[in-house]
Short mmCIF file of C-alpha atoms and ligand atoms in Angstrom, two decimals:
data_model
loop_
_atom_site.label_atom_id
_atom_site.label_comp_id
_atom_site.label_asym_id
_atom_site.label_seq_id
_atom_site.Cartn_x
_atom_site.Cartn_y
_atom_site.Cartn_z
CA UNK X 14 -65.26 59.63 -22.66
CA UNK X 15 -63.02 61.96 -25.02
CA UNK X 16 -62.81 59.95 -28.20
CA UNK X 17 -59.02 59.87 -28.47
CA UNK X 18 -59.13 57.82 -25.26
CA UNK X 19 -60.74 55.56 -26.55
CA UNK X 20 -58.82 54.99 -29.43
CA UNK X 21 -56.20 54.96 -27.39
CA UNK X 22 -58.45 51.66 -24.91
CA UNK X 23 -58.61 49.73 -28.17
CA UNK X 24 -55.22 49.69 -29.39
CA UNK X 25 -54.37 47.57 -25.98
CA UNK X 26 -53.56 43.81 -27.83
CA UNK X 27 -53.86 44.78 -31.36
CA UNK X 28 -51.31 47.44 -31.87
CA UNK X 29 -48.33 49.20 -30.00
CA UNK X 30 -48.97 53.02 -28.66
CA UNK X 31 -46.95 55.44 -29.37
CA UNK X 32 -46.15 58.37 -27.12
CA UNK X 33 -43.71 61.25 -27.05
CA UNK X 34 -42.72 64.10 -24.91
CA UNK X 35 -42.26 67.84 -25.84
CA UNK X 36 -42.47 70.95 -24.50
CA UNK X 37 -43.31 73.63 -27.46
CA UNK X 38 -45.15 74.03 -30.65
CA UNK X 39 -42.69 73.25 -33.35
CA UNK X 40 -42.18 70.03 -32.27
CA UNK X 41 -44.88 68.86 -31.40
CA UNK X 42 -46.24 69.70 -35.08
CA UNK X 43 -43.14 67.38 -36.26
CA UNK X 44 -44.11 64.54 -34.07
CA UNK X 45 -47.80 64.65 -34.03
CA UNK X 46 -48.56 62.63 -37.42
CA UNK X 47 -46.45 59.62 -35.93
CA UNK X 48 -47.71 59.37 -31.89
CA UNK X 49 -50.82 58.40 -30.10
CA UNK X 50 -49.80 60.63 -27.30
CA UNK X 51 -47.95 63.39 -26.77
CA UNK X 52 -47.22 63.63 -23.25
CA UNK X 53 -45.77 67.44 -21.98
CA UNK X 54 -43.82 66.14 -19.01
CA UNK X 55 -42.33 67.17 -16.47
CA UNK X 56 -39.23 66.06 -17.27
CA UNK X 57 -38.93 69.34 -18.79
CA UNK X 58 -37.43 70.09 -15.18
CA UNK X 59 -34.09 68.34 -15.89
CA UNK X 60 -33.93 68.55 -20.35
CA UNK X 61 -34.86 72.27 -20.62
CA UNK X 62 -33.69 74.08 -16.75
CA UNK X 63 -30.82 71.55 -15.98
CA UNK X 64 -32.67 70.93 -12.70
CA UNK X 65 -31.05 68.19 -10.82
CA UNK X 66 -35.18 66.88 -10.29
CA UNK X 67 -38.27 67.35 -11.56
CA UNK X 68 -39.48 68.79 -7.96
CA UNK X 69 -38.42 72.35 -9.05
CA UNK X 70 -40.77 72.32 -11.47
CA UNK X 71 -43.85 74.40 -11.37
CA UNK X 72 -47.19 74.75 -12.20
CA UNK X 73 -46.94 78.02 -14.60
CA UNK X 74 -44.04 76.12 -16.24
CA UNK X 75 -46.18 73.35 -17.09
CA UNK X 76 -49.08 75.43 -18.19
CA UNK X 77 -47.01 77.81 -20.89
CA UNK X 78 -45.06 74.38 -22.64
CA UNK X 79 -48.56 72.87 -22.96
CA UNK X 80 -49.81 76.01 -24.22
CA UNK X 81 -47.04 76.01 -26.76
CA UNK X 82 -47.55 72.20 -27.30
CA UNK X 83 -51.50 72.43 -27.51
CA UNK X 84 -50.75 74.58 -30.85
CA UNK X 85 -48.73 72.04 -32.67
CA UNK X 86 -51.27 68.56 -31.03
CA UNK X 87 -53.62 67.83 -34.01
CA UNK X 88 -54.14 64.14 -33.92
CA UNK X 89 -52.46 62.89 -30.38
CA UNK X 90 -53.93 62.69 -27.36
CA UNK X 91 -52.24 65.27 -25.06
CA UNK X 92 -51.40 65.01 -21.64
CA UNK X 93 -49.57 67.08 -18.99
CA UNK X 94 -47.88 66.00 -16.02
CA UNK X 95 -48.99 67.81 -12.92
CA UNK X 96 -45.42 68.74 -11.21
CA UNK X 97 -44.55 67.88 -7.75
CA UNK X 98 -46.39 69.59 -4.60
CA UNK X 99 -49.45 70.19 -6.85
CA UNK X 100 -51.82 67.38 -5.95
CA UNK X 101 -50.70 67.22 -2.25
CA UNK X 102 -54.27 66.89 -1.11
CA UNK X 103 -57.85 66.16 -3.22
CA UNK X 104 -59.04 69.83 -2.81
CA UNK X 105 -55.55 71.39 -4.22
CA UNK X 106 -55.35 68.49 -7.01
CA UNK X 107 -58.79 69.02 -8.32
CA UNK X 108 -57.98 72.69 -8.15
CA UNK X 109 -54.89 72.86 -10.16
CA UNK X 110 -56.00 69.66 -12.45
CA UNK X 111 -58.57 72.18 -13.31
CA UNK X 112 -56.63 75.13 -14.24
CA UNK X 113 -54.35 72.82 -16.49
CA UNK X 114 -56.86 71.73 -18.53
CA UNK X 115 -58.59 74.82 -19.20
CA UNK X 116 -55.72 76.82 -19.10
CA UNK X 117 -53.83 74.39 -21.68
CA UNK X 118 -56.91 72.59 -23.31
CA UNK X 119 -55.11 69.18 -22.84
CA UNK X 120 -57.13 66.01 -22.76
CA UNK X 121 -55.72 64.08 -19.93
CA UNK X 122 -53.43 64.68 -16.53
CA UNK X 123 -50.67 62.62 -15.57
CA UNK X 124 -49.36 61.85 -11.82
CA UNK X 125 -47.09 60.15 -10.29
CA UNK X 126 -47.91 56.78 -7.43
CA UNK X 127 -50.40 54.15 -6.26
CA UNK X 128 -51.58 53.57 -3.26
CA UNK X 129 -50.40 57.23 -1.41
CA UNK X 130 -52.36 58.57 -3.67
CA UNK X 131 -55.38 56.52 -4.39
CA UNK X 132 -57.98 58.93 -2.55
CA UNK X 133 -56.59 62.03 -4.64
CA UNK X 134 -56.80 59.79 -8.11
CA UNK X 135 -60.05 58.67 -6.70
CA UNK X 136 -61.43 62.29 -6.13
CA UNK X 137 -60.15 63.54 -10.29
CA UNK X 138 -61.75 60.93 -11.65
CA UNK X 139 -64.78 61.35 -10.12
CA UNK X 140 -64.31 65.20 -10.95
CA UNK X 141 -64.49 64.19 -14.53
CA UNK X 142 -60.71 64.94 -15.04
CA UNK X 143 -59.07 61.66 -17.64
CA UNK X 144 -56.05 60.25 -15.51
CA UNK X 145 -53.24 58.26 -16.46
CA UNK X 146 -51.14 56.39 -13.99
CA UNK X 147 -47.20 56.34 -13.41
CA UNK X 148 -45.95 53.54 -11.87
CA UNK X 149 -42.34 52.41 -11.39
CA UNK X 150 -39.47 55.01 -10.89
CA UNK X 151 -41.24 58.12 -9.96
CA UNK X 152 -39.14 60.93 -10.66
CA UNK X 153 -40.78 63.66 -8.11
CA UNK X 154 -39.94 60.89 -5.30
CA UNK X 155 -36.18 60.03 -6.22
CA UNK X 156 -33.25 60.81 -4.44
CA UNK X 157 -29.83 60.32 -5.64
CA UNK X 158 -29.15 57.83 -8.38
CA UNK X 159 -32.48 56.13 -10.63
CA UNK X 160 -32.47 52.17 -9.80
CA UNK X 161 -35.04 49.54 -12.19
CA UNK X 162 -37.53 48.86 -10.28
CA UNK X 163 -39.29 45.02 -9.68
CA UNK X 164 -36.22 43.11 -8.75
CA UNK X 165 -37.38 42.42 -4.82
CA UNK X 166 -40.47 40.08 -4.34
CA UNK X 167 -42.27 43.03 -2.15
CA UNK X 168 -41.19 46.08 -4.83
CA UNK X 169 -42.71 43.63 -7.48
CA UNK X 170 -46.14 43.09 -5.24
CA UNK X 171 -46.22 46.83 -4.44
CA UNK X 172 -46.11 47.39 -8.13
CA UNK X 173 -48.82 44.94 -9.19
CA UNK X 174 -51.10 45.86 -6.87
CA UNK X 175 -50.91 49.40 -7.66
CA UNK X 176 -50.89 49.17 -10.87
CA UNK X 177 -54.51 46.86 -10.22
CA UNK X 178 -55.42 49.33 -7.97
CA UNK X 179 -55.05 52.66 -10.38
CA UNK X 180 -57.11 50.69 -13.04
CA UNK X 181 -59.86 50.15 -11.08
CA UNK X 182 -60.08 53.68 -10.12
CA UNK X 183 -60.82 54.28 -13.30
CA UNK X 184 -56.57 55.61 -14.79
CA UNK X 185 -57.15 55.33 -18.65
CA UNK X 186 -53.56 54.20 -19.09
CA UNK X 187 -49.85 53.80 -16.68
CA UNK X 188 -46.87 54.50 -17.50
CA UNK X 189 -44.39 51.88 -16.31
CA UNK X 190 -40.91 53.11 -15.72
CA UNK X 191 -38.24 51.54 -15.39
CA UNK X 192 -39.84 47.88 -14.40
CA UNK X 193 -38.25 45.00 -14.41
CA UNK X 194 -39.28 42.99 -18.12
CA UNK X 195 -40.92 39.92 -16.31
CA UNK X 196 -43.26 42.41 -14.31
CA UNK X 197 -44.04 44.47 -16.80
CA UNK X 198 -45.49 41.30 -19.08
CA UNK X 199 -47.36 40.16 -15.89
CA UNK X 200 -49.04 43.78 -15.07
CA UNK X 201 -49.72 44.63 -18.97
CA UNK X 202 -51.33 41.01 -19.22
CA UNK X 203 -53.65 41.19 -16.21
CA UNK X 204 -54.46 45.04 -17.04
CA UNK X 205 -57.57 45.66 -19.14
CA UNK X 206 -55.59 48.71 -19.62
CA UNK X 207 -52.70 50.22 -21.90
CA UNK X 208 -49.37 49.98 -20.09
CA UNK X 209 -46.77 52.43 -21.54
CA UNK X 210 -43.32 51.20 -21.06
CA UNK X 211 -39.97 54.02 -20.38
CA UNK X 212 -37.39 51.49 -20.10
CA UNK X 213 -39.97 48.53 -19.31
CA UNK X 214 -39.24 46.28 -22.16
CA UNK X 215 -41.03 45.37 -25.57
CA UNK X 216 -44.10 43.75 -23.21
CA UNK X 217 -46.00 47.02 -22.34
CA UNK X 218 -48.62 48.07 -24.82
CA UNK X 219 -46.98 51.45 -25.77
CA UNK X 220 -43.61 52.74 -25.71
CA UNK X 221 -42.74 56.45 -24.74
CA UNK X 222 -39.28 58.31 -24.63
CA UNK X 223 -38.43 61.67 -23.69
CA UNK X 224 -37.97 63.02 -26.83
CA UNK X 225 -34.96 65.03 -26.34
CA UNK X 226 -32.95 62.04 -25.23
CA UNK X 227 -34.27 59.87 -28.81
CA UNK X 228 -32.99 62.55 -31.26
CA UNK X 229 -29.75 63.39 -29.48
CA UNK X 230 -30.37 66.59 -28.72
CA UNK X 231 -30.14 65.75 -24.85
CA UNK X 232 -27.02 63.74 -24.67
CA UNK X 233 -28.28 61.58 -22.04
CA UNK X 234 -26.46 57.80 -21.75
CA UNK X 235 -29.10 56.08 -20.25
CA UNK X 236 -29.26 52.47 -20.49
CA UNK X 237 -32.63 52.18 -22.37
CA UNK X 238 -32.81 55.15 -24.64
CA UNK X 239 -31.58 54.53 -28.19
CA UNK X 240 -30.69 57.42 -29.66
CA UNK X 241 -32.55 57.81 -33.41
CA UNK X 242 -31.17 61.23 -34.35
CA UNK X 243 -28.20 63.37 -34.11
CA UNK X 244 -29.92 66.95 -34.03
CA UNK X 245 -27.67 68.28 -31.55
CA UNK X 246 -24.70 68.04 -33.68
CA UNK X 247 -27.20 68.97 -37.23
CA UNK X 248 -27.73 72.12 -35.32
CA UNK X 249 -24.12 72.76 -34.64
CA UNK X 250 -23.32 71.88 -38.11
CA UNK X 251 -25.95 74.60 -39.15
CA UNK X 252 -24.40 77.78 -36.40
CA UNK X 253 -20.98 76.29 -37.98
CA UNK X 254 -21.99 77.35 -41.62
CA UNK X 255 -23.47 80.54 -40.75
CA UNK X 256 -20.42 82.09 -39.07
CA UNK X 257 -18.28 80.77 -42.05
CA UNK X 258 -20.21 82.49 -44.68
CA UNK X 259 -21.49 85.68 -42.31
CA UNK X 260 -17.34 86.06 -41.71
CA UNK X 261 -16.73 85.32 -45.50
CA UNK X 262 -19.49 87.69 -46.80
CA UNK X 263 -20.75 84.90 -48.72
CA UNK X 264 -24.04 85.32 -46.16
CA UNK X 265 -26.12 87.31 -46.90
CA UNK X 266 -26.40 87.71 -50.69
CA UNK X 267 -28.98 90.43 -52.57
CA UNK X 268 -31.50 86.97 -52.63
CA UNK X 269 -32.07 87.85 -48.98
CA UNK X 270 -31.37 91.10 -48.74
CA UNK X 271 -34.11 94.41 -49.63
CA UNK X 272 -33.30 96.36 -52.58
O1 KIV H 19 -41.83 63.67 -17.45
C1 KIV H 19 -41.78 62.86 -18.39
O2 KIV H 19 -41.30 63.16 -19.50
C2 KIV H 19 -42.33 61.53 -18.17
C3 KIV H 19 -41.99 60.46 -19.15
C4 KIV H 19 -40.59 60.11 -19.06
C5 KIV H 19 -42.87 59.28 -19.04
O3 KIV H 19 -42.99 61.31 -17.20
#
């Protein structure tokens, strides 16, 4: 087993995990000495493309971001969503699972469900490809508005049992999104593996944001992302200054200039 997954296995009661997303090199250098995991997701469907879902997303998308991630990931584990229509069957998923890690030189996939797709997360794993879970709201299945999930008896069961289900084929980690607080405590504490919470409360063994939405470059409102930065208005700040001293001739001096 790849040794940053293991690192990541032992953290599970002793210490919180930390994951981000990105999609490109620069940041991913900024973020890297801080995370566990840096996770390229597909998400990048709706924060980069203004997609209205992540099922627009594609497969070459996904491979150039990780490529740009891969050469900012020193430390993290990195792992790439596989977008929607991509792991429709075991022959396809194995195929493209595959190209994304050689292609991107990540050390883990990502996809989305339980039970639907227990044969297919079956079948990687048994391919040798490191899987983690994503329970929860799952983005590539949404239509219309995102609800919490967890609050109906038989949503909550569904949920468990998946989530027991991924583990013991062999997922390395789930993300829980979106789960009700009380359910996320019971799955993390009957899991022998890390839960990683997106709106699931304090009790799942990691946290993860998209990391857009955390340093307000994304203005996004949602209910569980706190917003830790104000880049979108530093950058504005920045294109602000430059017109004022490009249109004053105070930019640029003979310090950047040839002579
Ligand atoms: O696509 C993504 O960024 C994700 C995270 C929100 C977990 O799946």
């Amino acid at each position: 087993m790849n040794s940053k997954i293991i690192k990541i296995l032992k953290k599970k009661n002793k210490s919180k995990i930390i994951c981000l997303t990105t999609y490109s090199k620069n940041v991913a250098e900024a973020i890297d000495p801080y995370t566990d995991i840096i996770l390229v997701g597909d998400s990048l469907g709706s924060v980069l493309y203004n997609y209205p879902t992540t099922r627009k997303v594609t497969l070459e998308q996904m491979i150039e971001h990780s490529k740009s991630a891969r050469l900012g990931v020193k430390n993290s584990l990195m792992v790439v969503d596989m977008p929607y229509r991509t792991y429709a069957n075991k022959r396809i998923a194995l195929k493209n699972a595959k190209r994304i890690m050689n292609e991107t030189k990540c050390d883990a996939i990502k996809i989305e469900g339980g039970s639907s797709i227990i044969k297919i997360v079956e079948y990687l794993i048994k391919n040798k490809i490191p899987l983690m879970g994503h329970l929860g709201i799952l983005p590539q299945s949404v239509k219309g508005k995102f609800k919490f999930k967890g609050k109906k008896t038989k949503e909550r069961n569904k949920i468990f049992n998946d989530a027991k289900l991924l583990q013991d084929k062999g997922v390395f980690s789930i993300v829980l999104e979106c789960v009700e607080t009380t359910l996320s405590k019971q799955i993390t504490k009957s899991l022998k593996i890390p839960t990683i919470g997106i709106g699931s409360s304090q009790n799942c063994d990691g946290q993860v944001l998209v990391l857009d939405d955390l340093i307000g470059l994304n203005e996004t409102k949602t209910k569980f992302v706190k917003k830790f930065g104000r880049v979108k208005k530093n950058i504005s700040q920045a294109a602000k200054s430059f017109k004022k001293e490009v249109l004053s001739k105070k930019y640029p001096t003979k310090k950047y200039s040839y002579n």
